[in-house]
Short mmCIF file of N, CA and C in Angstrom, two decimals:
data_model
loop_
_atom_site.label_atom_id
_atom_site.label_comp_id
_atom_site.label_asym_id
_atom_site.label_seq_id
_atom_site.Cartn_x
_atom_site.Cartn_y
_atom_site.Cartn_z
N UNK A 1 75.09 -1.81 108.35
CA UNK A 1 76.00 -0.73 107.99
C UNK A 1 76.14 -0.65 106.47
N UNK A 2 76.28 0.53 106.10
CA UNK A 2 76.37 0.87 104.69
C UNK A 2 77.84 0.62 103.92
N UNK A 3 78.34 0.08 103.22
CA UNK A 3 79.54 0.46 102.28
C UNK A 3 80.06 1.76 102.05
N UNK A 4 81.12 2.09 101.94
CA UNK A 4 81.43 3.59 101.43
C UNK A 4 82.52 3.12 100.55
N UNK A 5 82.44 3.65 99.30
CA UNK A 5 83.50 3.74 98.73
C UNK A 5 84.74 4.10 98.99
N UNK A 6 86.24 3.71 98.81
CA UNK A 6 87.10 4.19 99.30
C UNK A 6 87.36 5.38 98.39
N UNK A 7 87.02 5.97 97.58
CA UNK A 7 87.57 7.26 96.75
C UNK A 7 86.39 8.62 98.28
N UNK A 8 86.07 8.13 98.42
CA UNK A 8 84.97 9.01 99.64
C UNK A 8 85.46 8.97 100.48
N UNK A 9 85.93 8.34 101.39
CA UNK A 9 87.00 8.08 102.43
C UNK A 9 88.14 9.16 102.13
N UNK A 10 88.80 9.04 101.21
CA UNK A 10 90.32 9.76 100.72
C UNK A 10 89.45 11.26 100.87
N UNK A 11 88.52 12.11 100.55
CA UNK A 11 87.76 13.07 99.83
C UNK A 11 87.12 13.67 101.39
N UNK A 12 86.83 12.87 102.24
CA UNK A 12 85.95 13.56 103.02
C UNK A 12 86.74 13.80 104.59
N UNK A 13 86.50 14.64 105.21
CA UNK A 13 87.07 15.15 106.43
C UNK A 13 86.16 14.67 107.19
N UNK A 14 84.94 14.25 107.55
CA UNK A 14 84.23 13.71 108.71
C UNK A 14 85.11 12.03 108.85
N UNK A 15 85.72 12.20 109.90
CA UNK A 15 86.08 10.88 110.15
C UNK A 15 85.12 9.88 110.95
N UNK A 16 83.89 10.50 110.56
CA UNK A 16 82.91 9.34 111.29
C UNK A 16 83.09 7.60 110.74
N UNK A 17 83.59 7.93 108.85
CA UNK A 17 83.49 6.73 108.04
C UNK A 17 84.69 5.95 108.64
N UNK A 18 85.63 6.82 109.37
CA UNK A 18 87.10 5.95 109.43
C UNK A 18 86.50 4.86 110.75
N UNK A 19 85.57 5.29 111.53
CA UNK A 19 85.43 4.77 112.61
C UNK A 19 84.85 3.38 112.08
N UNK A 20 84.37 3.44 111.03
CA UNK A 20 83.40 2.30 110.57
C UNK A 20 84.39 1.19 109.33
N UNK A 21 85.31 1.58 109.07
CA UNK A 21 86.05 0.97 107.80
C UNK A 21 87.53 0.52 108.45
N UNK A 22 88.00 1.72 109.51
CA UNK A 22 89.28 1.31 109.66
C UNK A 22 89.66 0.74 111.23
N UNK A 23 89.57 -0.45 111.62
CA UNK A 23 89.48 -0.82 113.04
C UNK A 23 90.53 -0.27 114.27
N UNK A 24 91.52 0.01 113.44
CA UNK A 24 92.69 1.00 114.20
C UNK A 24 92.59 2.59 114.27
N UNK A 25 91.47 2.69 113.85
CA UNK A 25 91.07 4.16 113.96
C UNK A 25 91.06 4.76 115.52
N UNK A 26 91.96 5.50 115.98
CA UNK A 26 92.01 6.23 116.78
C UNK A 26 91.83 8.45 117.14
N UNK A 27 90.62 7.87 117.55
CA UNK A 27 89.75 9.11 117.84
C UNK A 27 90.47 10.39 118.48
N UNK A 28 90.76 10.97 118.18
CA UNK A 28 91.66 11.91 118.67
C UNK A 28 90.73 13.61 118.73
N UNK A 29 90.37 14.26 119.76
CA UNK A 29 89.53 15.33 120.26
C UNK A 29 90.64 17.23 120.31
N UNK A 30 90.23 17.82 119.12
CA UNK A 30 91.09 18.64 119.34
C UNK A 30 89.96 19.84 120.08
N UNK A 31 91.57 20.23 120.86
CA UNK A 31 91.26 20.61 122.40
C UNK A 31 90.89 21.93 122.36
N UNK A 32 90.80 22.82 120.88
CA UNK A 32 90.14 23.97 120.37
C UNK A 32 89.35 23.81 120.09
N UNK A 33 88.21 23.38 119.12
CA UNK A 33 86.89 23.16 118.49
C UNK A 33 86.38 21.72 119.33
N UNK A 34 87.01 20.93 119.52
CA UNK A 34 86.33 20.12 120.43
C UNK A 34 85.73 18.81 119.19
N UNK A 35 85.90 19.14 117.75
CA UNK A 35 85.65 18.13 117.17
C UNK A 35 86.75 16.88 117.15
N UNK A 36 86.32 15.80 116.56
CA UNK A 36 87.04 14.43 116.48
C UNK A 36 87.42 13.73 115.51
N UNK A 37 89.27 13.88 115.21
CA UNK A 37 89.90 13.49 114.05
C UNK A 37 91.07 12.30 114.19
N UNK A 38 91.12 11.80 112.79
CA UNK A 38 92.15 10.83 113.23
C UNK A 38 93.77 11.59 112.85
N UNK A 39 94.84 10.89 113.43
CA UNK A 39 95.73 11.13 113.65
C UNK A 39 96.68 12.24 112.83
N UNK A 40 96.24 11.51 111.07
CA UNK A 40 96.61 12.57 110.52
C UNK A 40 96.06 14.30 110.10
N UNK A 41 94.84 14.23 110.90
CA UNK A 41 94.18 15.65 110.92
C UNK A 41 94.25 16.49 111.96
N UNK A 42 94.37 15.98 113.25
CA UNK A 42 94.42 16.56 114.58
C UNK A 42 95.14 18.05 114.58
N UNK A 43 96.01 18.30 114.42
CA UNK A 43 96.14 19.40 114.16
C UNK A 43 95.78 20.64 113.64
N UNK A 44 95.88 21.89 114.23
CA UNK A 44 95.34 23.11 113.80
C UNK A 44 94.98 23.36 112.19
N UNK A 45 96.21 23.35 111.76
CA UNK A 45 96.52 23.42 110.31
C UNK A 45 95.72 22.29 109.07
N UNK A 46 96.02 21.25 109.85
CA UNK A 46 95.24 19.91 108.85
C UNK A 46 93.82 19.84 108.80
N UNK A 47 93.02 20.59 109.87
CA UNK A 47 91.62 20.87 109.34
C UNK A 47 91.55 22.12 110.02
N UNK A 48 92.39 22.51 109.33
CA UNK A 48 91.86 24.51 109.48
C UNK A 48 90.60 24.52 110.59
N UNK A 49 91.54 24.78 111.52
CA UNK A 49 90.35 24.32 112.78
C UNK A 49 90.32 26.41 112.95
N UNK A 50 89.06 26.83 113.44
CA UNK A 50 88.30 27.81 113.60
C UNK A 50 88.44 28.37 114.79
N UNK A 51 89.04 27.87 115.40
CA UNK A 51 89.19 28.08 117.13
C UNK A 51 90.75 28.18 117.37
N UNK A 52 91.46 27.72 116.69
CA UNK A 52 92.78 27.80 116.75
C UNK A 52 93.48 28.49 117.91
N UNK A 53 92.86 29.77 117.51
CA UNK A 53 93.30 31.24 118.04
C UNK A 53 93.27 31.16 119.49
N UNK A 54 92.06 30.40 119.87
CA UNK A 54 92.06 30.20 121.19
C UNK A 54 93.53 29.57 121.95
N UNK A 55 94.27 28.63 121.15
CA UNK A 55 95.11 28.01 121.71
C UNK A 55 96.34 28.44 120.96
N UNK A 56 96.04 28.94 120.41
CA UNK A 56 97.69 29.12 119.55
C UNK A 56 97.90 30.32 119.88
N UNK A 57 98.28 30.97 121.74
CA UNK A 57 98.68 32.68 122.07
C UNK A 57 100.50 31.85 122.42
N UNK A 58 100.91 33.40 122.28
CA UNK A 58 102.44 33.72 122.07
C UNK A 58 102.30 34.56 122.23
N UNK A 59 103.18 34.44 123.52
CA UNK A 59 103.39 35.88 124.64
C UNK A 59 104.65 36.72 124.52
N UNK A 60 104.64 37.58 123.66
CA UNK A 60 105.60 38.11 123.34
C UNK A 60 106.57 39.11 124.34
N UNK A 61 107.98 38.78 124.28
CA UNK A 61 108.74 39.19 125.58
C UNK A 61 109.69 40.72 124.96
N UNK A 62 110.51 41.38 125.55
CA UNK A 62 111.07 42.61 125.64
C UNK A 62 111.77 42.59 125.51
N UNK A 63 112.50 43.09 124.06
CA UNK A 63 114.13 42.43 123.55
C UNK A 63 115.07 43.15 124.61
N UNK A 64 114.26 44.20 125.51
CA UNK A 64 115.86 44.96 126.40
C UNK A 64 116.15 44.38 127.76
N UNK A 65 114.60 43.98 128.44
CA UNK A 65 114.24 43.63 129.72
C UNK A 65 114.02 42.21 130.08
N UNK A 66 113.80 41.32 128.96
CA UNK A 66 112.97 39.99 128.92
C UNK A 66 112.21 39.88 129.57
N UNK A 67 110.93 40.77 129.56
CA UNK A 67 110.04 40.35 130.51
C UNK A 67 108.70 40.28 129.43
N UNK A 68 108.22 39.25 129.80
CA UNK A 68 106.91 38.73 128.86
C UNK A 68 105.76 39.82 129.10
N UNK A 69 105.27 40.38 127.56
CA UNK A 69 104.39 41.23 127.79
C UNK A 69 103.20 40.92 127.23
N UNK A 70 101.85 40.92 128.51
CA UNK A 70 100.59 40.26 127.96
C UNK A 70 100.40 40.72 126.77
N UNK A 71 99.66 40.56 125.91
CA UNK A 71 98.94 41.27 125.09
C UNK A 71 97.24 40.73 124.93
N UNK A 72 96.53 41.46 125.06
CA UNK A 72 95.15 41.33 124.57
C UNK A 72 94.42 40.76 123.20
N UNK A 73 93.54 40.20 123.00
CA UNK A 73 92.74 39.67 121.77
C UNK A 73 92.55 41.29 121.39
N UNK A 74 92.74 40.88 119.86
CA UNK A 74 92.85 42.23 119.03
C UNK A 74 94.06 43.39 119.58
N UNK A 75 94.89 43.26 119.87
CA UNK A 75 95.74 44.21 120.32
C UNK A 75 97.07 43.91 119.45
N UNK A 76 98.12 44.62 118.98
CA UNK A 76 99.06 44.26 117.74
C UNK A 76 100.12 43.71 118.84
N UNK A 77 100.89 42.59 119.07
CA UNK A 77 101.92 42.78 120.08
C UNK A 77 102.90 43.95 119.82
N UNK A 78 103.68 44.52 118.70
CA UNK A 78 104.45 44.88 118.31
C UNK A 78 104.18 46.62 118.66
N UNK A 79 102.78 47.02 119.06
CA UNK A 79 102.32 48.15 119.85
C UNK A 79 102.01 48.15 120.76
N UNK A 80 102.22 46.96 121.80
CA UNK A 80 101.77 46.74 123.03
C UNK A 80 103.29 46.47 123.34
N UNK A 81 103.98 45.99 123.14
CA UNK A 81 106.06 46.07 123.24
C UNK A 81 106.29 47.47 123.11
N UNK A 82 106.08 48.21 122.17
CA UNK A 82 106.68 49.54 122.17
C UNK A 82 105.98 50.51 123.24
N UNK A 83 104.97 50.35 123.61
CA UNK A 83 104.95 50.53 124.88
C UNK A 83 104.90 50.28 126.15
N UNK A 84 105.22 49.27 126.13
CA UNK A 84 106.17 48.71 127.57
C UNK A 84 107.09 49.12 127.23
N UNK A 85 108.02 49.60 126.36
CA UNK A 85 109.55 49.92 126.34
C UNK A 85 109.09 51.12 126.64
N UNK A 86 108.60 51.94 126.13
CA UNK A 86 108.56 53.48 126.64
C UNK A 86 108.20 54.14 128.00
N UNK A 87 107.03 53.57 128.94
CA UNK A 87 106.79 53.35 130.04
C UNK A 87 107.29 52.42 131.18
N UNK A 88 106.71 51.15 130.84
CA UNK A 88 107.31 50.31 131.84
C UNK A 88 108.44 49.49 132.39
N UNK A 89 109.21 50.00 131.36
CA UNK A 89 110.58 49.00 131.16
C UNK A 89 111.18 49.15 132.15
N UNK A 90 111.88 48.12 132.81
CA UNK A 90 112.84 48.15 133.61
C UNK A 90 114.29 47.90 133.18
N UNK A 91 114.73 47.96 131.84
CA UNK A 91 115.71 47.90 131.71
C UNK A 91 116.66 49.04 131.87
N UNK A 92 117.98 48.93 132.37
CA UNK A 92 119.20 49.64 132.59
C UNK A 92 120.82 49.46 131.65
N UNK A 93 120.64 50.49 130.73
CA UNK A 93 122.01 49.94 129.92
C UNK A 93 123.31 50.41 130.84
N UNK A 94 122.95 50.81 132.41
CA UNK A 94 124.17 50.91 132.62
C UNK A 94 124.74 49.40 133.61
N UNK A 95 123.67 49.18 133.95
CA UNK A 95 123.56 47.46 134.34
C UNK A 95 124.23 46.86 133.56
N UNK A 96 123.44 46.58 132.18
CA UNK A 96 124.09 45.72 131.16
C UNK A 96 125.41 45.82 130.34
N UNK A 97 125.72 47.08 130.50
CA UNK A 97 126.65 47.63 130.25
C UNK A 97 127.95 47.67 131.15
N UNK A 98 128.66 46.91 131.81
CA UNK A 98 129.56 47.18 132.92
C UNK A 98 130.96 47.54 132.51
N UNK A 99 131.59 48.37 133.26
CA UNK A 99 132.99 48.73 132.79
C UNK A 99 134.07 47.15 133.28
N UNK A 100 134.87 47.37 131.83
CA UNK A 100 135.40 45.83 132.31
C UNK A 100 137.19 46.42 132.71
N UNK A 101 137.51 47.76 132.45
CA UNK A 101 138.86 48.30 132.47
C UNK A 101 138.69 49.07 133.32
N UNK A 102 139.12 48.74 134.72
CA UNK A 102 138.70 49.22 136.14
C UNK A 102 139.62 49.63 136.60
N UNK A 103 141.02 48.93 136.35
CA UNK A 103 142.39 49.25 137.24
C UNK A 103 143.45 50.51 136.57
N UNK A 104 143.33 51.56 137.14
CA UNK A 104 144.00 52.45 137.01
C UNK A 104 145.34 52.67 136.78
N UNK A 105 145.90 53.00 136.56
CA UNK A 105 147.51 52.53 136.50
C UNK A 105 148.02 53.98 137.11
N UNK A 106 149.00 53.37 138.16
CA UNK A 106 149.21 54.92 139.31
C UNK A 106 150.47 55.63 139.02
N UNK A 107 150.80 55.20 137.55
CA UNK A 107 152.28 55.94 136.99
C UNK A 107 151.83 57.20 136.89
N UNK A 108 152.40 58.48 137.01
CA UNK A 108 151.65 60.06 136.87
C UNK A 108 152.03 60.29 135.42
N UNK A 109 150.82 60.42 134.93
CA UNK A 109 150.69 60.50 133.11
C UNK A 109 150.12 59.43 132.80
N UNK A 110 150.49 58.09 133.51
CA UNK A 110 149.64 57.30 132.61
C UNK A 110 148.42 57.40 132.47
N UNK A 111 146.99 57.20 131.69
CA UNK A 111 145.82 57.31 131.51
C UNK A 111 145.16 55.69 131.66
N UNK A 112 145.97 54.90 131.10
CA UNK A 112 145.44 53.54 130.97
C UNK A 112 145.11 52.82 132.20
N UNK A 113 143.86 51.80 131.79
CA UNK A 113 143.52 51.17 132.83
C UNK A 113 143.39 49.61 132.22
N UNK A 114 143.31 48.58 133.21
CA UNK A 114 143.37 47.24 132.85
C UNK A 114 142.27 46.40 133.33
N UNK A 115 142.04 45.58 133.10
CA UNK A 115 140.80 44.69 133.09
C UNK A 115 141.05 43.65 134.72
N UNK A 116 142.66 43.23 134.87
CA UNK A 116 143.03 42.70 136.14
C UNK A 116 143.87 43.88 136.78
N UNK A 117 143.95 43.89 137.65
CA UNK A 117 144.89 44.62 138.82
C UNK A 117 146.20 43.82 138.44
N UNK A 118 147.65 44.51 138.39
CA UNK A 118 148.73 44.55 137.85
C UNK A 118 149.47 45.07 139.49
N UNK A 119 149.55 44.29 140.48
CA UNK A 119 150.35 45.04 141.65
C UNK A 119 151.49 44.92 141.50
N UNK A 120 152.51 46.04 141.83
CA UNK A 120 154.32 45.88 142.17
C UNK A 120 154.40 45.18 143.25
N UNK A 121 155.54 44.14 143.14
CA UNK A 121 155.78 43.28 144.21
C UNK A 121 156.39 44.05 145.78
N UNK A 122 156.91 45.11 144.64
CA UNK A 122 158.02 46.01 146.12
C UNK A 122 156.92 47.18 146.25
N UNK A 123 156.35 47.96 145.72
CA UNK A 123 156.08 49.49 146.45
C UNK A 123 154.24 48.68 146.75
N UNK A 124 153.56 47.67 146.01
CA UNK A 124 152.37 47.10 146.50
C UNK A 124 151.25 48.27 145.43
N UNK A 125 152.02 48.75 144.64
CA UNK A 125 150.90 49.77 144.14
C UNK A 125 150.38 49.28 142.80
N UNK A 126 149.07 50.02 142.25
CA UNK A 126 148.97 48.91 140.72
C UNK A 126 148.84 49.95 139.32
N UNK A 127 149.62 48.82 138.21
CA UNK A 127 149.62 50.02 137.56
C UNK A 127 149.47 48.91 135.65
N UNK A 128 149.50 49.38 135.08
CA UNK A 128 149.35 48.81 133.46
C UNK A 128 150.26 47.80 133.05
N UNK A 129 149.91 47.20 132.21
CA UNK A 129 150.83 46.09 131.39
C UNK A 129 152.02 46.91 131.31
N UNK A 130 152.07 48.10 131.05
CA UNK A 130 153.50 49.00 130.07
C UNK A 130 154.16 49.57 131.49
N UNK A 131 153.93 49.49 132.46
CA UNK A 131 154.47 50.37 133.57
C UNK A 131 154.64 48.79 135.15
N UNK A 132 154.46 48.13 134.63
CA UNK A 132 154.21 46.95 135.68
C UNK A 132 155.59 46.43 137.26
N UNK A 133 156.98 46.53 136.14
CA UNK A 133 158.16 46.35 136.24
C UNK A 133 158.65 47.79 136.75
N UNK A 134 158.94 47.45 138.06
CA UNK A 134 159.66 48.45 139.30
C UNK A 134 160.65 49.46 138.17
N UNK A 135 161.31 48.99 137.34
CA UNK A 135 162.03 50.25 136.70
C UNK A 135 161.30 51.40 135.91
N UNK A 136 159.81 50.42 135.56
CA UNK A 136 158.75 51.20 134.64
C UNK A 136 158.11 52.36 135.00
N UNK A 137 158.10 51.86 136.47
CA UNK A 137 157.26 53.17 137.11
C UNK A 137 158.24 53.98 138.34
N UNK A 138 159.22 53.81 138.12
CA UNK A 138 159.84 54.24 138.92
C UNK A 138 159.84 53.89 140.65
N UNK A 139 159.93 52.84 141.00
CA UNK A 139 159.49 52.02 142.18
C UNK A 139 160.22 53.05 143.40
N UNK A 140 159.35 53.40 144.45
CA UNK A 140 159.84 53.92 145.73
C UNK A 140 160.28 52.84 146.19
N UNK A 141 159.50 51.38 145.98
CA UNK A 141 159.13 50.19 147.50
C UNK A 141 160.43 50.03 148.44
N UNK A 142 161.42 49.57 147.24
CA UNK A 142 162.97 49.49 148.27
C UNK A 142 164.04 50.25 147.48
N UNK A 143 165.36 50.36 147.95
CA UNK A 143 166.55 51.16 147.93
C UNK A 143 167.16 51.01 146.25
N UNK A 144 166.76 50.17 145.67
CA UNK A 144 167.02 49.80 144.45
C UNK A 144 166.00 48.55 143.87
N UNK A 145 165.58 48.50 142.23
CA UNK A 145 165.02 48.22 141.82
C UNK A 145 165.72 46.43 141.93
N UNK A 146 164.86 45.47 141.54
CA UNK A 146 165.81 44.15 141.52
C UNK A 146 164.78 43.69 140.43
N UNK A 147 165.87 42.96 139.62
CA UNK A 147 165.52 42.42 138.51
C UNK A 147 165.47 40.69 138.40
N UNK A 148 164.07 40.21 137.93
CA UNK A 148 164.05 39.27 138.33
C UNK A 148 164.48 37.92 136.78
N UNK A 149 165.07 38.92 136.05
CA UNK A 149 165.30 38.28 134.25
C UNK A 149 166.72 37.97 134.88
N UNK A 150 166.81 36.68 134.44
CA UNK A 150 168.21 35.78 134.87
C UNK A 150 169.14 36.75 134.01
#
């Protein structure tokens, strides 16, 4: 076996020499180009590996729908998203959108509605924070209103 200088070692990317100089050299096979580096090269980036592309896809998803949209070699994702949003989307903003102020308030005039149901204990009917209290809404339920403030 030949000598190699160590300034050649530091300088050269064939790690054939590491196999021969450094006994802990562990062979490591990247799984794009298929060539063989040690630990600190293995990666895409550390020897600008040529194949990369093959392994480095990112499947870009649908900011309205989340649904992952293929995209093709040579195809822009960002024009292959804008049209899935225009055609295929399944998204619904009235889905995502839900009314959260549902409860009506059954005072005549009032307009407001509330997020929980507000029932009168005596007439059983439902009505707003501001109208809640049998004197507020004018309670049919029994013969007189009863007050429950000590």
């Amino acid at each position: 076996l030949m000598a190699l200088p160590l300034e050649l070692l530091a300088l050269s990317h064939k790690n054939v020499f590491f196999f021969i100089l450094l006994p802990d050299f562990l062979p490591l096979k990247c799984n794009a180009c298929g060539e063989v580096f040690c630990k600190d090269h293995i990666r895409y980036e550390d020897h600008k590996c040529s194949s990369a592309y093959k392994k480095n896809v990112q499947v870009p998803v649908c900011p309205l729908c989340n649904t992952p949209i293929p995209v093709q070699k040579g195809e822009i994702p960002d024009i292959v998203v804008g049209a899935h949003i225009d055609k295929d989307c399944k998204y619904n903003p009235a889905q995502q959108k839900q009314k959260i102020f549902t409860n009506k308030c059954l005072k005549p005039g009032c307009k407001r509605k509330e997020m929980m149901k507000v029932v009168c204990e005596q007439c059983g009917g439902s009505f707003c924070i501001k109208h809640r209290h049998p004197l507020d809404h004018d309670c049919k339920g029994s013969s007189r209103p009863i007050s429950k403030a000590g």
